[in-house]
Short mmCIF file of C-alpha atoms in Angstrom, two decimals:
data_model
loop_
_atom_site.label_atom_id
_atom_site.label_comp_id
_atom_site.label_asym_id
_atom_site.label_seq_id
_atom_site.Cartn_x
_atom_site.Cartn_y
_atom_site.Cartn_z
CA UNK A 229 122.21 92.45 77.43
CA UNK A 230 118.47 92.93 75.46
CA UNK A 231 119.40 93.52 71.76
CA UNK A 232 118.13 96.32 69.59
CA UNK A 233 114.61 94.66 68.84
CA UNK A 234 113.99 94.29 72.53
CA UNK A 235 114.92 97.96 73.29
CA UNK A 236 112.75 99.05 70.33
CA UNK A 237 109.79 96.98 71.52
CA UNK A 238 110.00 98.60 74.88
CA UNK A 239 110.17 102.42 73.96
CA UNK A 240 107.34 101.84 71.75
CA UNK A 241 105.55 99.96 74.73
CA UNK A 242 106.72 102.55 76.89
CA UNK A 243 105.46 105.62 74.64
CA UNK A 244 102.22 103.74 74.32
CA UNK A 245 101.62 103.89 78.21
CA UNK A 246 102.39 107.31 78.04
CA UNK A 247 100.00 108.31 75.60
CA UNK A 248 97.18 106.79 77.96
CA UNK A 249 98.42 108.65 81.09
CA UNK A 250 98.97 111.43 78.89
CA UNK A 251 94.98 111.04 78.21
CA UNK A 252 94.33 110.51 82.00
CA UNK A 253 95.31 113.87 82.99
CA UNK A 254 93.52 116.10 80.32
CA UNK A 255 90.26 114.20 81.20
CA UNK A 256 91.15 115.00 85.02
CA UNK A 257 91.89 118.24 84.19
CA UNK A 258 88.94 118.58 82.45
CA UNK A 259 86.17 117.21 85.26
CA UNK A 260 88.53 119.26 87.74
CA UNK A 261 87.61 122.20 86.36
CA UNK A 262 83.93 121.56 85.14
CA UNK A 263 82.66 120.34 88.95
CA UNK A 264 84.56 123.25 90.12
CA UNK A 265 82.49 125.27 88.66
CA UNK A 266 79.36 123.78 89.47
CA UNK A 267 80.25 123.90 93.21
CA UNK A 268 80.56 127.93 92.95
CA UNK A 269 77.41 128.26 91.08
CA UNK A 270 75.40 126.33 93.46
CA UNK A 271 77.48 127.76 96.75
CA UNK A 272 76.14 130.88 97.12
CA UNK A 273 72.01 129.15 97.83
CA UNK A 274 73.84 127.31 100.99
CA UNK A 275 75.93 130.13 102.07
CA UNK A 276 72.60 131.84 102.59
CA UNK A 277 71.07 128.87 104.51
CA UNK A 278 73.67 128.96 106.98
CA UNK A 279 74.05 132.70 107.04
CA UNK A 280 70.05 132.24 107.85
CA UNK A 281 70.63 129.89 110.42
CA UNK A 282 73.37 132.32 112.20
CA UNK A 283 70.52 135.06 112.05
CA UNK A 284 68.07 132.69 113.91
CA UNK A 285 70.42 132.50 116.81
CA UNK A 286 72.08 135.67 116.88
CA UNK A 287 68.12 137.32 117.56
CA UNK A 288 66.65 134.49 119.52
CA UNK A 289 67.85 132.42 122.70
CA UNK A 290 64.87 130.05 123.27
CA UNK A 291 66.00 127.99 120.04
CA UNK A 292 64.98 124.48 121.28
CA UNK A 293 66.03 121.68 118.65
CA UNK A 294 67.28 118.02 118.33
CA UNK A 295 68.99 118.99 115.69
CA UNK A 296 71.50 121.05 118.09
CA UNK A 297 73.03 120.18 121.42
CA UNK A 298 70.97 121.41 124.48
CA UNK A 299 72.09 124.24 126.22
CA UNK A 300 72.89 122.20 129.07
CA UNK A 301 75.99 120.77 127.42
CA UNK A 302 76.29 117.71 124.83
CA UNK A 303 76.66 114.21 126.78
CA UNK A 304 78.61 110.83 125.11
CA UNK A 305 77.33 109.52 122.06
CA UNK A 306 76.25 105.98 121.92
CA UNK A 307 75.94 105.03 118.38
CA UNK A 308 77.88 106.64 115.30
CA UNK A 309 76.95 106.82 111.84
CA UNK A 310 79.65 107.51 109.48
CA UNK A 311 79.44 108.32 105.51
CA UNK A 312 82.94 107.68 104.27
CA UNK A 313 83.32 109.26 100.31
CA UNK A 314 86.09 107.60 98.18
CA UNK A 315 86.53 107.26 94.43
CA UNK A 316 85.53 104.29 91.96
CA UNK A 317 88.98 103.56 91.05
CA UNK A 318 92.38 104.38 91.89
CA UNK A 319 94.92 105.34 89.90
CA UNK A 320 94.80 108.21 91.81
CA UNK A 321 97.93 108.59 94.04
CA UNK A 322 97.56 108.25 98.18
CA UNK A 323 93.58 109.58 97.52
CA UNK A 324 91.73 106.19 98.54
CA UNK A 325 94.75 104.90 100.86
CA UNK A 326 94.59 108.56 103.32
CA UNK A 327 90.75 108.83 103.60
CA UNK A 328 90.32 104.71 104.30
CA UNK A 329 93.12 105.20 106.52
CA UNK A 330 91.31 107.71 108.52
CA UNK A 331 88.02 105.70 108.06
CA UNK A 332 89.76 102.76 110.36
CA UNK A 333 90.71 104.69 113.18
CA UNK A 334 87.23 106.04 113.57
CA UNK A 335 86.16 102.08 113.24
CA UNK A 336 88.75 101.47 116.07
CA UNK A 337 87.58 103.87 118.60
CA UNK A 338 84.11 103.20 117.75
CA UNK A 339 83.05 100.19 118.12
CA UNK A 340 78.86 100.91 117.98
CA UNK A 341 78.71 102.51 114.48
CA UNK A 342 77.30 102.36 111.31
CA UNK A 343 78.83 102.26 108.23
CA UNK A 344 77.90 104.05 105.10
CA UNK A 345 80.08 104.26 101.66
CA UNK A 346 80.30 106.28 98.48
CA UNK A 347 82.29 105.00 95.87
CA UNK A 348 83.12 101.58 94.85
CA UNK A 349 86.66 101.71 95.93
CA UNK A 350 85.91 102.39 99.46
CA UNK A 351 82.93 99.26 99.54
CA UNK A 352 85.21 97.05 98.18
CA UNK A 353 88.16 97.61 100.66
CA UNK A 354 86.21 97.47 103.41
CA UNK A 355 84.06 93.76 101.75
CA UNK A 356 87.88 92.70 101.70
CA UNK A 357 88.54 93.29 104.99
CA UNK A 358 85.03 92.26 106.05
CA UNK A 359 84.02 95.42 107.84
CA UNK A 360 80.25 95.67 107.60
CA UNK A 361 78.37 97.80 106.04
CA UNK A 362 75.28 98.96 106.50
CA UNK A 363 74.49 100.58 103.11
CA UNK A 364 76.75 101.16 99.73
CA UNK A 365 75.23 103.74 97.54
CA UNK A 366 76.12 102.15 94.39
CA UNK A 367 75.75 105.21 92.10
CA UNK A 368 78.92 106.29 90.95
CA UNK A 369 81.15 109.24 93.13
CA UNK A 370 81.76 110.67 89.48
CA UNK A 371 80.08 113.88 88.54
CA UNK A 372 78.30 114.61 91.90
CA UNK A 373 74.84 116.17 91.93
CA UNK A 374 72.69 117.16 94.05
CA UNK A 375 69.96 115.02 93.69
CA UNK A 376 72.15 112.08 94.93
CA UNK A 377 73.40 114.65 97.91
CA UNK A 378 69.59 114.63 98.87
CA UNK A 379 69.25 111.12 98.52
CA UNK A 380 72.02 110.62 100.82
CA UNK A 381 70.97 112.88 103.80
CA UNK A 382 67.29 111.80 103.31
CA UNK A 383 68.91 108.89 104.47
CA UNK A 384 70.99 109.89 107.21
CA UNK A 385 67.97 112.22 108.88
CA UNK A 386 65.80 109.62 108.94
CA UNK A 387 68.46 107.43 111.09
CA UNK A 388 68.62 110.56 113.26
CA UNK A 389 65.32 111.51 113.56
CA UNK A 390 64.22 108.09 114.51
CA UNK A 391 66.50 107.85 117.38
CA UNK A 392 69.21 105.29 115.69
CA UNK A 393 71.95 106.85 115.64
CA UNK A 394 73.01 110.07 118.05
CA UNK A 395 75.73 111.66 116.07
CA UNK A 396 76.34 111.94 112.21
CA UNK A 397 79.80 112.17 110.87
CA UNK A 398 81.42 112.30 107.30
CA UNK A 399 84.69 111.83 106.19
CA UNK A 400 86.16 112.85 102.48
CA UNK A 401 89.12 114.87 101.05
CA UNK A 402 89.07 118.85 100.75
CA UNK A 403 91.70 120.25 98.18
CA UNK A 404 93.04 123.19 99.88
CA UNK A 405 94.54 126.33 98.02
CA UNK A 406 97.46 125.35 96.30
CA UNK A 407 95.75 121.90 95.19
CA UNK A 408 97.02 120.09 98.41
CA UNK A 409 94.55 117.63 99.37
CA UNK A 410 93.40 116.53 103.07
CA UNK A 411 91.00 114.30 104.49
CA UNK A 412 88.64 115.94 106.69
CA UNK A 413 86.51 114.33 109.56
CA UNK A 414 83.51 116.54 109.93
CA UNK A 415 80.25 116.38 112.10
CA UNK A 416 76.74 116.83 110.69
CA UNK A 417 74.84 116.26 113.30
CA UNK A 418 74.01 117.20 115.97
CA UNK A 419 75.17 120.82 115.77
CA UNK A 420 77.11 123.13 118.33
CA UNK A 421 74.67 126.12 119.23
CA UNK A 422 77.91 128.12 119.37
CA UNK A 423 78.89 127.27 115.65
CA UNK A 424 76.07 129.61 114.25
CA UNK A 425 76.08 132.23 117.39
CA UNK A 426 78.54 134.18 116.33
CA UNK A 427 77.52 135.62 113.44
CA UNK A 428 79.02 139.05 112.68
CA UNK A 429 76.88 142.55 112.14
CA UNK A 430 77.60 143.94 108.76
CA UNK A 431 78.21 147.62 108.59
CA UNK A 432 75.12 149.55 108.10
CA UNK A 433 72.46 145.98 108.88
CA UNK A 434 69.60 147.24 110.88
CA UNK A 435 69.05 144.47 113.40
CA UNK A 436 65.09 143.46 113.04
CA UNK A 437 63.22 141.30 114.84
CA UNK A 438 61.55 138.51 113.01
CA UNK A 439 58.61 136.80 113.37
CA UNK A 440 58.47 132.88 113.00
CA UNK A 441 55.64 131.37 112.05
CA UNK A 442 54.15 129.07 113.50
CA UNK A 443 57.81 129.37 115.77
CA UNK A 444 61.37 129.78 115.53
CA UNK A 445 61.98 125.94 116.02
CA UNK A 446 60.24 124.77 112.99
CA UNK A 447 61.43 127.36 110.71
CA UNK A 448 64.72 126.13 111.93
CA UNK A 449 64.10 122.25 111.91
CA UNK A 450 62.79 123.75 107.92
CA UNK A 451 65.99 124.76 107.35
CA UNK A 452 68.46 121.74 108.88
CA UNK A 453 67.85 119.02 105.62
CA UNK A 454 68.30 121.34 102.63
CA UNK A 455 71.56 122.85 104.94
CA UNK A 456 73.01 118.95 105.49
CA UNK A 457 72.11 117.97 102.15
CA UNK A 458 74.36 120.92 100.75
CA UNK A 459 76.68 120.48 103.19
CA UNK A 460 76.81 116.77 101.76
CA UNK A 461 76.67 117.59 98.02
CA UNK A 462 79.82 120.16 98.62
CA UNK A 463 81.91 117.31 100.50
CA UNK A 464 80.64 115.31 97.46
CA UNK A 465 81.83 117.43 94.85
CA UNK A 466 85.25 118.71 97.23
CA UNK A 467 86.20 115.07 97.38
CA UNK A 468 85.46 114.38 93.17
CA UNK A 469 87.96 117.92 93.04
CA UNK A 470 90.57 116.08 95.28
CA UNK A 471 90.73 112.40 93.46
CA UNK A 472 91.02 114.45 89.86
CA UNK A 473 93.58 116.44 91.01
CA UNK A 474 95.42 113.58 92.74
CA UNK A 475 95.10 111.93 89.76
CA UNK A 476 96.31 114.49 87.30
CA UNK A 477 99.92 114.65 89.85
CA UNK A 478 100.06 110.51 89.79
CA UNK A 479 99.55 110.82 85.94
CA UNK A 480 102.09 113.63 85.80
CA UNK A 481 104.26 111.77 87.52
CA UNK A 482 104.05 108.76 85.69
CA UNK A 483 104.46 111.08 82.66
CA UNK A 484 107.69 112.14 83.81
CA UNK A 485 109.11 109.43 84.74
CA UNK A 486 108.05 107.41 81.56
CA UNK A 487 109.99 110.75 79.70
CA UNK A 488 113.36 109.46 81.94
CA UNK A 489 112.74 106.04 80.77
CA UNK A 490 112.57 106.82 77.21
CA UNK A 491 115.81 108.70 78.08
CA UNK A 492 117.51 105.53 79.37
CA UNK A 493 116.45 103.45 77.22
CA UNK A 494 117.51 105.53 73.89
CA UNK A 495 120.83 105.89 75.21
CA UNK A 496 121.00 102.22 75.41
CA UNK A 497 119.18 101.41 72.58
CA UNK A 498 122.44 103.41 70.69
CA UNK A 499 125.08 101.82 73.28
CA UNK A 500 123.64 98.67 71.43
CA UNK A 501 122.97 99.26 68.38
CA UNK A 502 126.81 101.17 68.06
CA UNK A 503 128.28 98.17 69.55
CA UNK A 504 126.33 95.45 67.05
CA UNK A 505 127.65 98.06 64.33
CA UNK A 506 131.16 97.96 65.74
CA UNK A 507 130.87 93.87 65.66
CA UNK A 508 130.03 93.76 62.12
CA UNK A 509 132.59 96.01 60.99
CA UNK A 510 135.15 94.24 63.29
CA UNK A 511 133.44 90.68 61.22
CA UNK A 512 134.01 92.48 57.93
CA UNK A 513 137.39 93.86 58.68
CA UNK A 514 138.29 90.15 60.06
CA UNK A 515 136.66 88.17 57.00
CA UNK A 516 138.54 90.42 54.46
CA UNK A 517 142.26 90.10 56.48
CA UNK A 518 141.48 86.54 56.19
CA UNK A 519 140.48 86.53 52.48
CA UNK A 520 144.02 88.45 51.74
CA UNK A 521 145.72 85.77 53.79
CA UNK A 522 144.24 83.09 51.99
CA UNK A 523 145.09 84.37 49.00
CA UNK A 524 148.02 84.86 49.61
CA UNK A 525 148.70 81.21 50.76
CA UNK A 526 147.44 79.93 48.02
CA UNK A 527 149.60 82.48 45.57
CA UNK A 528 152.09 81.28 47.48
CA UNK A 529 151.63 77.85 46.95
CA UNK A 530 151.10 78.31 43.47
CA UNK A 531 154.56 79.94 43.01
CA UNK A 532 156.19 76.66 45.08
CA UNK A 533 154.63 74.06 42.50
CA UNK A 534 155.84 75.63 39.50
#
């Protein structure tokens, strides 16, 4: 059994842990909030992109783009490019773990694809397991903006536009209402003509016809980067939401439990120190019985000589 200075040295030890996760999740807290509201500031100018986009094809039918799937119906992919966003660190709960889980399978069932990474968690797992890739961007997943979102797609368009890839996919985490996160495979590119077709007539819109100058296909093709680079910078930011809220439960949870520990260990720290009390009192009572018997012999002995 650990004696009272051991006990002692481990609540302190154990409320010194505490105080750091304690720290942990009013800094998550605190980015949580702050790139929450950057993403609704900046949401509305992308909104209006695709609500643009849904105009295009709910007025014209002779849309012809690479950026979209031909009329005559989408045929097999041959080569896959995948962006796969995970956090720096962990510390962060099953965050890393679900979205590099998901990040396999598509390696699995794909075997000509190319690999690109956000966040040095996610390039190191993959170095360990020695799954090339084909480009790390090295700037840190914290505090997303959206100058690195238009790095990214820059990127990405110019392996689709040059014919080296045919299809451009993403996978990150999306905290849904209630602050449940989910990974979420999504495509970029190329688009289904059906996914901005069905665009619905407010009440009162006067349906115009517009003029596209110099056609409908370029205005569109206009349109595509600054739509996949927002699309890119709000899976960005969605994914820095996720990982700080995942880390503010696995902090929480570490909180609490370190508060049950403290618990334990107080009510053993007194079992002890009660007991060690006990034994001296026991040693005291003992010492002093056997200072009265001595005594006693020896007034005993006393009163024989005489």
């Amino acid at each position: 059994m650990a004696n009272t200075k051991e006990i002692k040295n481990r609540i302190e030890s154990v409320r010194n842990t505490q105080k750091i996760t304690n720290a942990m999740y009013l800094i998550a807290s605190t980015k949580l909030t702050k790139a929450r509201a950057d993403l609704e500031r900046t949401l509305p100018y992308f909104q209006l992109q695709e609500s643009e986009m849904m105009r295009i094809f709910q007025r014209r039918n002779d849309v012809n783009s690479h950026y979209f799937y031909p009329e005559t119906g989408r045929k097999p992919a041959e080569t896959y490019v995948y962006l796969v966003i995970t956090a720096d660190k962990g510390l962060a709960g099953a965050y890393n773990h679900n979205i590099l889980k998901q990040a396999e399978e598509e390696i699995r069932r794909h075997h000509n694809m190319l690999l690109y990474v956000v966040g040095e968690y996610g390039r190191q797992y993959f170095m360990r397991r020695k799954i090339p890739i084909e480009r790390s961007f090295l700037y840190t997943a914290q505090n997303p903006t959206f100058r690195r979102a238009r790095e990214i797609s820059n990127v990405l368009l110019n392996l689709y536009n040059t014919g080296k890839c045919d299809e451009i996919r993403v996978i990150y985490s999306q905290m849904e209402k209630g602050g449940q996160a989910l990974v979420r495979k999504a495509q970029l590119l190329p688009f289904e003509r059906g996914q901005f077709g069905k665009m619905e007539v407010r009440t009162g819109e006067i349906r115009k016809e517009y003029e596209f100058v110099p056609n409908v296909t370029a205005a569109l093709e206009n349109i595509v980067p600054s739509y996949i680079a927002g699309y890119i910078y709000g899976a960005l930011v969605e994914s820095f939401c996720s990982e700080q809220n995942a880390r503010m439960t696995a902090m929480k949870s570490a909180n609490d439990n370190a508060e049950e520990l403290l618990g334990n260990l107080s009510v053993e720290y007194n079992r002890v120190r009660q007991a060690a009390i006990t034994q001296e009192i026991t040693e005291v009572a003992g010492g002093a019985k056997a200072q009265i018997k001595k005594r006693k012999r020896q007034q005993t002995e006393n009163d024989m000589s005489f």
